[in-house]
Coordinates of N, CA and C in Angstrom, one line a residue:
X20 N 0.9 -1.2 0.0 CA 0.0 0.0 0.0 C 0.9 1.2 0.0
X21 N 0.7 2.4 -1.1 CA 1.6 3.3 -1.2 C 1.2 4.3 -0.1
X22 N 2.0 5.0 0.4 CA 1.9 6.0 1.5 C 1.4 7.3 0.6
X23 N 0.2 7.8 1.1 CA -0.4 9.5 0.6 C 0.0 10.2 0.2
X24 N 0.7 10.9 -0.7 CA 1.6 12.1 -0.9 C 1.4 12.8 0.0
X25 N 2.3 14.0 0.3 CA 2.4 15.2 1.2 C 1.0 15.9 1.1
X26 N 0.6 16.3 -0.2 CA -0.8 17.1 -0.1 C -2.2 16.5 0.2
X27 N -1.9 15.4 -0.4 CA -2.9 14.5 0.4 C -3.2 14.6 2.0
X28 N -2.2 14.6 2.4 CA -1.8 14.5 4.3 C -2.2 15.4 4.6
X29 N -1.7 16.7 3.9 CA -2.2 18.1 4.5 C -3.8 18.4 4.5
X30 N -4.0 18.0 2.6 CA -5.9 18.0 2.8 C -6.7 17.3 3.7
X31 N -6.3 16.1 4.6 CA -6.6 15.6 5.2 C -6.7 16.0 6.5
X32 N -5.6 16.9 6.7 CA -6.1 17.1 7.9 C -6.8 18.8 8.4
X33 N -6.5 19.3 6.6 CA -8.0 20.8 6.5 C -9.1 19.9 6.5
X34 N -9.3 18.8 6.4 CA -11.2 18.8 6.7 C -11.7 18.3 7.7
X35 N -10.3 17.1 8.4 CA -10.7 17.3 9.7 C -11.0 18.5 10.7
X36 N -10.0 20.1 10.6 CA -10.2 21.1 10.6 C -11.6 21.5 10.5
X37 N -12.2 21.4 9.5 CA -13.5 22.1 8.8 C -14.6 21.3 10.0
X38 N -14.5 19.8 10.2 CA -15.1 19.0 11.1 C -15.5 20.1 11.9
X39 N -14.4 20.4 13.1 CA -14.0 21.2 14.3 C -14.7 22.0 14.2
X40 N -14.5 23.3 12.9 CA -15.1 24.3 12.9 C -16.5 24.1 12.7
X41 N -17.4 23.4 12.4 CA -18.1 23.6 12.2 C -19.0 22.9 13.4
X42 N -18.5 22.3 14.2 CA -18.8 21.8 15.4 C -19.3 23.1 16.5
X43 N -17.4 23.6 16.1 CA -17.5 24.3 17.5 C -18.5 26.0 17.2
X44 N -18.7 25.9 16.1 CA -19.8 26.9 15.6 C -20.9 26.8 16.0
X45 N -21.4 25.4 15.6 CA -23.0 25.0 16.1 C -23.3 25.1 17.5
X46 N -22.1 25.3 18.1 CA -22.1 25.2 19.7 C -22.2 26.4 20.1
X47 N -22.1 27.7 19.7 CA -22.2 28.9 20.4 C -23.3 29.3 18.7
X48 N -24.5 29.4 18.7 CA -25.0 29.8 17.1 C -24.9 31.8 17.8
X49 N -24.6 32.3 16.5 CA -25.1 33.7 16.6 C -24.1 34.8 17.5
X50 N -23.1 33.4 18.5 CA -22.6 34.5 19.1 C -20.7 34.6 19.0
X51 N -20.5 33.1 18.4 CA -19.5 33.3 17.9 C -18.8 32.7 17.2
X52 N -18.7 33.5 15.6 CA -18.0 33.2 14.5 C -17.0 32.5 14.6
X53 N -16.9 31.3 13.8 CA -16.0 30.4 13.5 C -15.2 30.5 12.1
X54 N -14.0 30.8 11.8 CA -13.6 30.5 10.5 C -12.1 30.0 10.2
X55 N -12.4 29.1 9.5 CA -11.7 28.1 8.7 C -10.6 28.3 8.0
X56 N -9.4 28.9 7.7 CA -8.6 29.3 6.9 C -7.7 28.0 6.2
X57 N -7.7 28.3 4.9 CA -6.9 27.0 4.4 C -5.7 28.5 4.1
X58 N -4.4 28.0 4.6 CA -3.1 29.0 4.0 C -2.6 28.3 3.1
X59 N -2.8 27.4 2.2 CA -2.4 26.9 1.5 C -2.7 27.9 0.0
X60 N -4.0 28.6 -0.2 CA -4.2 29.1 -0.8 C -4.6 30.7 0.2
X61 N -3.8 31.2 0.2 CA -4.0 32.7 0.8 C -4.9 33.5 0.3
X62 N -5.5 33.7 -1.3 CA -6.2 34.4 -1.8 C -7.3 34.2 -2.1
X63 N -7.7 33.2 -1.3 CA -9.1 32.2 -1.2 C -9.0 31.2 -0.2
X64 N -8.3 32.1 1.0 CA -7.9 31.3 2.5 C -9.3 30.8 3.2
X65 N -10.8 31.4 2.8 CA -11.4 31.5 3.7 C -12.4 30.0 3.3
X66 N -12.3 29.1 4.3 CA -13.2 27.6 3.8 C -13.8 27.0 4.6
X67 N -14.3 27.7 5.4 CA -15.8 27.3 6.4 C -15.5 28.7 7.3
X68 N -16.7 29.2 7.4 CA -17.2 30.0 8.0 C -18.6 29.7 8.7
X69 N -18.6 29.4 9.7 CA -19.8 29.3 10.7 C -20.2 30.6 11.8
X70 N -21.5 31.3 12.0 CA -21.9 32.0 12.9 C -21.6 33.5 11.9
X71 N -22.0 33.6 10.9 CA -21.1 34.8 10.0 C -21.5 36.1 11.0
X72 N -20.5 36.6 11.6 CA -20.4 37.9 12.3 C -19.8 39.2 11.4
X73 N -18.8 38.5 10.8 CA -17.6 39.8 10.0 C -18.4 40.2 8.9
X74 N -19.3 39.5 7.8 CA -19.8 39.5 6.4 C -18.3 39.4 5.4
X75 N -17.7 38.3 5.9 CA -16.7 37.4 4.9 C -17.4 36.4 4.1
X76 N -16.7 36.0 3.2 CA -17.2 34.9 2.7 C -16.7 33.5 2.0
X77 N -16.9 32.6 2.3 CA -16.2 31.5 1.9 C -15.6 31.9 0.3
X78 N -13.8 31.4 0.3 CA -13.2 31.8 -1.2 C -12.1 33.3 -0.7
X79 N -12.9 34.0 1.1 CA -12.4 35.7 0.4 C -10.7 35.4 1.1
X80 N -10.1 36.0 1.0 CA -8.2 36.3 1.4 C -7.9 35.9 2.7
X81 N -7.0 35.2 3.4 CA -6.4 35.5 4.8 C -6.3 36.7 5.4
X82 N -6.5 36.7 6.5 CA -6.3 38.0 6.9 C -4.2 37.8 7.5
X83 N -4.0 39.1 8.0 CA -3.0 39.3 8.1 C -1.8 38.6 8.9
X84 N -2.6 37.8 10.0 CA -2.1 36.8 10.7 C -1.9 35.9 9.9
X85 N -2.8 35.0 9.3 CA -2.5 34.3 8.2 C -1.2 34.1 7.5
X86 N -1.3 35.9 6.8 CA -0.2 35.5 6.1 C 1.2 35.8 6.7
X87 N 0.8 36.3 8.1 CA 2.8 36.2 9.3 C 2.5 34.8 9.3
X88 N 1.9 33.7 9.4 CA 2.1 32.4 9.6 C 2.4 31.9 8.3
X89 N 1.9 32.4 7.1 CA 2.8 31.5 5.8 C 4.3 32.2 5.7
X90 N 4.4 33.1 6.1 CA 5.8 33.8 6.1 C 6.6 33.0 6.5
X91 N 6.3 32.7 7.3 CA 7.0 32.5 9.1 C 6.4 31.3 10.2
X92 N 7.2 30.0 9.4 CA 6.7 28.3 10.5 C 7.0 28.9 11.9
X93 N 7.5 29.9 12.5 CA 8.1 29.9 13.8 C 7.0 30.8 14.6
X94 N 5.9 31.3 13.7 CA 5.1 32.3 14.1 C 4.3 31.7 15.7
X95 N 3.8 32.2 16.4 CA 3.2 31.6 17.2 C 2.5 30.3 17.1
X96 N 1.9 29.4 17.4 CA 1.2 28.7 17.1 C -0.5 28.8 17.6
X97 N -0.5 29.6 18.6 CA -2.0 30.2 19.0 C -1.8 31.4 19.3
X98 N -2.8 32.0 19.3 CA -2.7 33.7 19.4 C -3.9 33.9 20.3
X99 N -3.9 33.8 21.7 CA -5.1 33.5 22.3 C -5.6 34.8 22.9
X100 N -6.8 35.4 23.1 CA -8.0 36.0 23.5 C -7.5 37.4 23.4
X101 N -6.8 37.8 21.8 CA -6.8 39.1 21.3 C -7.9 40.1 21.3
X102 N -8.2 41.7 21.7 CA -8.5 42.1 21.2 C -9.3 42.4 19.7
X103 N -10.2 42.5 18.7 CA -10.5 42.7 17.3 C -11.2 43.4 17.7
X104 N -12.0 43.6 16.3 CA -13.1 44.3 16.0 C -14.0 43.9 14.6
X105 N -15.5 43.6 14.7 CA -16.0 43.2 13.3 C -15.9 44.2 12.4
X106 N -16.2 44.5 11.2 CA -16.7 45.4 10.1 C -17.6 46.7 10.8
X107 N -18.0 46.2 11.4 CA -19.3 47.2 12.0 C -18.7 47.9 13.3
X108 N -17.8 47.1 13.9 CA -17.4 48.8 14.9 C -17.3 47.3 16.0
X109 N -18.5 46.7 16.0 CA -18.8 45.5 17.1 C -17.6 45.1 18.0
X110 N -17.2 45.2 19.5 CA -16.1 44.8 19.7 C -16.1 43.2 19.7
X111 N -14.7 42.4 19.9 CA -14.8 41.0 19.3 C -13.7 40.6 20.4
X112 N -13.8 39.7 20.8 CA -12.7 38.5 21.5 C -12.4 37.6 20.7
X113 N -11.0 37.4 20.1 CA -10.6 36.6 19.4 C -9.8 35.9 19.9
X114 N -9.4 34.4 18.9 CA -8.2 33.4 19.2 C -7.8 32.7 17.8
X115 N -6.4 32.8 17.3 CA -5.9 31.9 16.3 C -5.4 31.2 16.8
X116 N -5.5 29.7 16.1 CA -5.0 28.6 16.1 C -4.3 28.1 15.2
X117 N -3.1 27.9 14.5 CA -2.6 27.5 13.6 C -2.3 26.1 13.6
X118 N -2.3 25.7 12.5 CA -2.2 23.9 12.4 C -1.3 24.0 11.1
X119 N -0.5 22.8 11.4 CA 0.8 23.0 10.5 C 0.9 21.3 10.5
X120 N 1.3 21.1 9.7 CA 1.6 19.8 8.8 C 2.9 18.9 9.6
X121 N 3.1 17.8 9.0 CA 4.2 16.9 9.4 C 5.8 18.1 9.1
X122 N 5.5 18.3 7.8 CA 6.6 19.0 7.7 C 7.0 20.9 8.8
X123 N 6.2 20.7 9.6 CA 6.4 22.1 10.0 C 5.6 23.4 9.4
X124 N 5.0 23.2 8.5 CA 4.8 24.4 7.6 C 2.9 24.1 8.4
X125 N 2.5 26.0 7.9 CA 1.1 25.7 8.7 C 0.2 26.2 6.8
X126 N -0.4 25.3 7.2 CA -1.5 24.6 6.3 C -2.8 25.5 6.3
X127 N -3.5 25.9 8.0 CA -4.5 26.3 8.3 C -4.7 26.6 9.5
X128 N -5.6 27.6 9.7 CA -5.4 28.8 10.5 C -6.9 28.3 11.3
X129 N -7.6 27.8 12.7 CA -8.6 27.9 13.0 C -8.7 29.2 14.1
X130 N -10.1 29.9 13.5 CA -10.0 31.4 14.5 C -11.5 31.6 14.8
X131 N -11.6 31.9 15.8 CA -12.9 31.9 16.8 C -13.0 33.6 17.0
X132 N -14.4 34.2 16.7 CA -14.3 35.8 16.8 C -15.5 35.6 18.0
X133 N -15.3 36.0 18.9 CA -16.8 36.1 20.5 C -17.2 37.5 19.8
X134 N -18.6 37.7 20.0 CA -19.0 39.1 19.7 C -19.2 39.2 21.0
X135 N -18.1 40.0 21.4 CA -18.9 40.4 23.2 C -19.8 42.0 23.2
X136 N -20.1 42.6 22.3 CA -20.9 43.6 22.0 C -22.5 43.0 23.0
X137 N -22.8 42.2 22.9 CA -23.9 41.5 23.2 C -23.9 41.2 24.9
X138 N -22.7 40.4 25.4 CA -21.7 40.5 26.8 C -22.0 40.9 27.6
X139 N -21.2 42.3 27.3 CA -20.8 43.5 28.0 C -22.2 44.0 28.6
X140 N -23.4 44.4 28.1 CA -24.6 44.9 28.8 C -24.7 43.7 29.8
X141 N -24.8 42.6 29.4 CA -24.9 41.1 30.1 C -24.6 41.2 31.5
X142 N -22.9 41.5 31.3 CA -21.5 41.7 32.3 C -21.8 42.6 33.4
X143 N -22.0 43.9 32.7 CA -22.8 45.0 33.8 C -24.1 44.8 34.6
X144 N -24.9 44.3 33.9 CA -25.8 43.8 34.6 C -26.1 43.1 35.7
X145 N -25.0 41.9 35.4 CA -24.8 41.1 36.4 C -23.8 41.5 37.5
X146 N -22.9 42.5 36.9 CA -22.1 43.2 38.4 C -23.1 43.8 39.1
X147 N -23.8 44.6 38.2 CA -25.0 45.6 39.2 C -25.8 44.8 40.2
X148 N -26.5 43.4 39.4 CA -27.2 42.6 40.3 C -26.6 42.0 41.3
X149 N -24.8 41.6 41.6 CA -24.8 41.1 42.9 C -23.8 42.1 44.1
X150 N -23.9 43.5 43.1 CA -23.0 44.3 44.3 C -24.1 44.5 45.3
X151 N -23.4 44.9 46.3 CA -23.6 45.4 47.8 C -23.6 46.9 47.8
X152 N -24.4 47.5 48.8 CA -24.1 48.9 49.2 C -22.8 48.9 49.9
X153 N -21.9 49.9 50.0 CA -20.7 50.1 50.1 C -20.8 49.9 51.5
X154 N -21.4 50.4 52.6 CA -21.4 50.7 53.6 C -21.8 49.2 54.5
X155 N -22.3 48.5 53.7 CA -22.5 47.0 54.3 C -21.6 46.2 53.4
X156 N -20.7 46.3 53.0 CA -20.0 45.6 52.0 C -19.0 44.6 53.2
X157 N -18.6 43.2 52.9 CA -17.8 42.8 53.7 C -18.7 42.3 55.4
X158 N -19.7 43.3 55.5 CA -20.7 42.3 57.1 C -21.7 41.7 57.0
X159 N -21.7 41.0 57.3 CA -22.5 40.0 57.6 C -23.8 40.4 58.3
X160 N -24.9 41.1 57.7 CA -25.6 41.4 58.9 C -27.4 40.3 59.4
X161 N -26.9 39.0 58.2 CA -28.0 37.9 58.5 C -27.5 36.7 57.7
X162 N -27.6 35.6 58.3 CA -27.6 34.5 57.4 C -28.7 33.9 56.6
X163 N -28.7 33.2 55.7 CA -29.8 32.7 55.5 C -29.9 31.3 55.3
X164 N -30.2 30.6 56.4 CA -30.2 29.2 56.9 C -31.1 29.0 57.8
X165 N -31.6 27.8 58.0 CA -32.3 27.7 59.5 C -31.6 27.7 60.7
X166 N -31.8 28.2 61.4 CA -32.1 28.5 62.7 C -32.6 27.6 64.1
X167 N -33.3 26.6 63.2 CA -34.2 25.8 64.2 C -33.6 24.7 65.0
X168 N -34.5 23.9 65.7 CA -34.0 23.6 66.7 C -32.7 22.4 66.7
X169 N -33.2 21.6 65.3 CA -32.2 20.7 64.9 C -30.4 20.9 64.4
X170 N -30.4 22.7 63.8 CA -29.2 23.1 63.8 C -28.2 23.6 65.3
X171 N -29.6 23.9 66.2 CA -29.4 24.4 67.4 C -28.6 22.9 68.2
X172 N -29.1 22.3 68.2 CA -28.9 21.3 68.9 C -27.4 20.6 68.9
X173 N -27.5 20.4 67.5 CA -25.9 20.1 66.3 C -24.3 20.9 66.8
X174 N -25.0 22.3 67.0 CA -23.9 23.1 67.6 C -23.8 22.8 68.7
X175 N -24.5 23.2 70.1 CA -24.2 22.6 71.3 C -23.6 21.2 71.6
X176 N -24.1 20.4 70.8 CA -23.7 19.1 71.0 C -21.9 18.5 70.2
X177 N -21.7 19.7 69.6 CA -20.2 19.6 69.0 C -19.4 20.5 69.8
X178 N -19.7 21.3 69.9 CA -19.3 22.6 71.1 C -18.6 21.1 72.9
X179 N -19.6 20.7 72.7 CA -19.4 19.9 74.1 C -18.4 18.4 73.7
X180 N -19.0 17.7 72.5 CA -17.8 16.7 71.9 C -16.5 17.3 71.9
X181 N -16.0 18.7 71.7 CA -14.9 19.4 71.3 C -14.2 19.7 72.5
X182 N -14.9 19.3 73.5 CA -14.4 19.4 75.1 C -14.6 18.0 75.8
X183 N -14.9 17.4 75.0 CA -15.0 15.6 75.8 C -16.0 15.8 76.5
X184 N -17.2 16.2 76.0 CA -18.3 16.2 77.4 C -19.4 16.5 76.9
X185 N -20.9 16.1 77.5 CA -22.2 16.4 77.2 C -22.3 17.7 77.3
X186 N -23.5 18.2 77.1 CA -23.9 19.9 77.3 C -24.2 19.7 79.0
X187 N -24.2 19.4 79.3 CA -25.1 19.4 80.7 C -23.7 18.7 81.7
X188 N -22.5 18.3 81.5 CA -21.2 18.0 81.7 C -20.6 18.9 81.7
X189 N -20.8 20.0 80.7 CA -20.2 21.3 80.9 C -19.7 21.8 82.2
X190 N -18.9 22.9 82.2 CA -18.7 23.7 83.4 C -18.8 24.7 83.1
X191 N -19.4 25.9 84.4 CA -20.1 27.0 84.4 C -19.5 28.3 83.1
X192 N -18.1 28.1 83.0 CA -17.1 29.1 82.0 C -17.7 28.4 81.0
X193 N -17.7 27.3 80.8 CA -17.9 26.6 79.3 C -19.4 26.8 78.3
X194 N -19.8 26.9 79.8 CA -21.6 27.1 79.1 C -21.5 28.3 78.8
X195 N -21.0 29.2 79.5 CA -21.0 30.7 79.4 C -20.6 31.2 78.1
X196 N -19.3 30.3 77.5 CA -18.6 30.6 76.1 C -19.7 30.2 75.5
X197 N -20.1 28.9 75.4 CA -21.0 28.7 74.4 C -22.3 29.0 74.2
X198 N -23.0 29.8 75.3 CA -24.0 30.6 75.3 C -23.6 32.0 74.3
X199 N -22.1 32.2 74.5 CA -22.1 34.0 73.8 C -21.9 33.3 72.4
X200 N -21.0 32.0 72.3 CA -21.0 32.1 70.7 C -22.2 31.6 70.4
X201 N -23.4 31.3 70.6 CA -24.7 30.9 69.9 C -25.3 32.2 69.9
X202 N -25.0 33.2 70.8 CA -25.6 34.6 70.7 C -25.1 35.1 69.3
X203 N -23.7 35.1 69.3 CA -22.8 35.7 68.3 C -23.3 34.9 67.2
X204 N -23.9 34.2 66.9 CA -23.9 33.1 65.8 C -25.6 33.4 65.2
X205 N -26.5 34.2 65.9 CA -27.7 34.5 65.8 C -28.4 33.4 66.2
X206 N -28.2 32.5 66.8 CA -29.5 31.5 67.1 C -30.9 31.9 68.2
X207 N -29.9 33.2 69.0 CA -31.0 33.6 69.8 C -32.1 34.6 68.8
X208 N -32.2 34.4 67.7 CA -32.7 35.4 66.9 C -34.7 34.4 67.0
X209 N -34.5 33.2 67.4 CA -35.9 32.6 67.2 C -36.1 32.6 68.9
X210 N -37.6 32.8 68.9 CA -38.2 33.1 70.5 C -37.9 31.6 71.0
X211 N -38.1 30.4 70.5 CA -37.4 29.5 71.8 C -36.6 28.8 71.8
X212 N -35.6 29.2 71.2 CA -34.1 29.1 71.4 C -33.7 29.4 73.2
X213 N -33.6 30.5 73.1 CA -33.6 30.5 74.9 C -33.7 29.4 75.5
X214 N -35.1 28.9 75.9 CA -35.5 27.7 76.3 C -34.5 26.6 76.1
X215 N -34.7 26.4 74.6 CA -33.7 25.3 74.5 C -32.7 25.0 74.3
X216 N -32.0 26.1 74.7 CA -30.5 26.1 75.4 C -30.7 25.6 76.7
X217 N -31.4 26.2 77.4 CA -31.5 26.5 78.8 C -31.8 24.7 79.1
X218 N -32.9 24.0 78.1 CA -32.7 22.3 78.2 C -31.6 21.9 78.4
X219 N -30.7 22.2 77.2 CA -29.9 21.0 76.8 C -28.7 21.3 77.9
X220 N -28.5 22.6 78.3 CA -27.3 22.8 79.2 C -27.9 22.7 80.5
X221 N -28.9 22.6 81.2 CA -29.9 21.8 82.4 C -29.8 23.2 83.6
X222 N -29.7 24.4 83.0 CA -29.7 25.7 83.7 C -31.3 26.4 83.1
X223 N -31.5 27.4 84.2 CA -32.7 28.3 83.9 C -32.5 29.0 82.2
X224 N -33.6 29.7 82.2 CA -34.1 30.6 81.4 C -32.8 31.4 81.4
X225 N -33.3 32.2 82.5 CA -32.7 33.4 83.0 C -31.1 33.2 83.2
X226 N -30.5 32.2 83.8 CA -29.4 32.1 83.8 C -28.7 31.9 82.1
X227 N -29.2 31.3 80.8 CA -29.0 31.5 79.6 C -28.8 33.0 79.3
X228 N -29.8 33.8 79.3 CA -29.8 35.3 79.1 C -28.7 35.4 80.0
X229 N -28.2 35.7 81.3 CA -27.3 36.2 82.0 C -26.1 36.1 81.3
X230 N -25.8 34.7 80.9 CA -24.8 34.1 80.3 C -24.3 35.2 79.0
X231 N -25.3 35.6 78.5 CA -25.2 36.5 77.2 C -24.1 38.0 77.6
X232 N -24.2 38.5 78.6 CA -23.8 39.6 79.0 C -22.1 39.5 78.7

């Protein structure tokens, strides 16, 4: 079986190319341009275009990267999340990918254009939606979790494991801490919490509240 000639190898592996592009096109529709450069032919570089953003057209020229890569095997081999711009002003996030042959030499150029014109309102919006007022930035001033008596219970009962001891094994300093860190923690924020501290550590009402001071 004779081995493929050289151009053979290289066409082979622009359509695998064309495969890709036209994959990775169908995967973002509308938002970002896919195209296909064969540099084998520079003046009709352009051979799949998917998501058309620019108004290029399959057949039209390499663009200028292109042709630093037919210049020049040593050129980059990707040129990732450049700056562009469409025809229309539209700003663009770009990336070249060059693919080059057994022999070193690059064959074809895959380049991905993001219209982030569309984004950017996106971007802002979504910063606006999860900033903070300046002045509460950084505190904490509620959680949002339950409260109830089964989280309640969980803490005291680790609080006292972390000292080798039941809640009600405790000693008077110990209940005391862990009365202020359940204060500090907001659990006293539901009406019978109190109480049920006051259970599980086998002390009054009233001595729980003291404990808070």
């Amino acid at each position: 079986m004779t081995r493929p000639t050289g151009d053979a190898d290289d066409e082979h592996l622009v359509r695998e190319a064309e495969r890709i592009a036209v994959a990775v096109g169908r995967m973002f529709p509308g938002l970002c341009e896919v195209v296909l450069h064969d540099l084998r032919r520079p003046d009709h570089a352009i051979r799949v275009i998917e998501n058309n953003l620019s108004g290029r057209q399959v057949g039209d020229p390499a663009t200028e990267l292109g042709l630093r890569r037919i210049a020049d095997p040593d050129y980059p081999g990707t040129v990732q999340n450049y700056s562009n711009r469409f025809p229309d002003g539209r700003p663009a996030k770009s990336t070249s990918i060059g693919i080059k042959n057994a022999e070193g030499r690059y064959v074809a150029a895959l380049c991905l254009n993001l219209d982030v014109s569309t984004l950017s309102p996106l971007a802002l919006t979504l910063a606006n939606l999860v900033a903070t007022d300046a002045e509460h930035r950084g505190a904490a001033l509620e959680t949002l979790r339950d409260r109830g008596g089964r989280e309640l219970r969980s803490a005291i009962d680790a609080f006292a494991a972390e000292r080798a001891s039941t809640p009600r094994g405790l000693n008077r300093e110990q209940k005391r801490e862990l009365v202020r860190r359940l204060h500090c923690d907001g659990f006293f924020e539901a009406r019978s919490s109190a109480q049920l501290i006051a259970d599980q550590l086998g002390v009054s009402r009233a001595t729980v509240y003291n404990y808070t001071k």
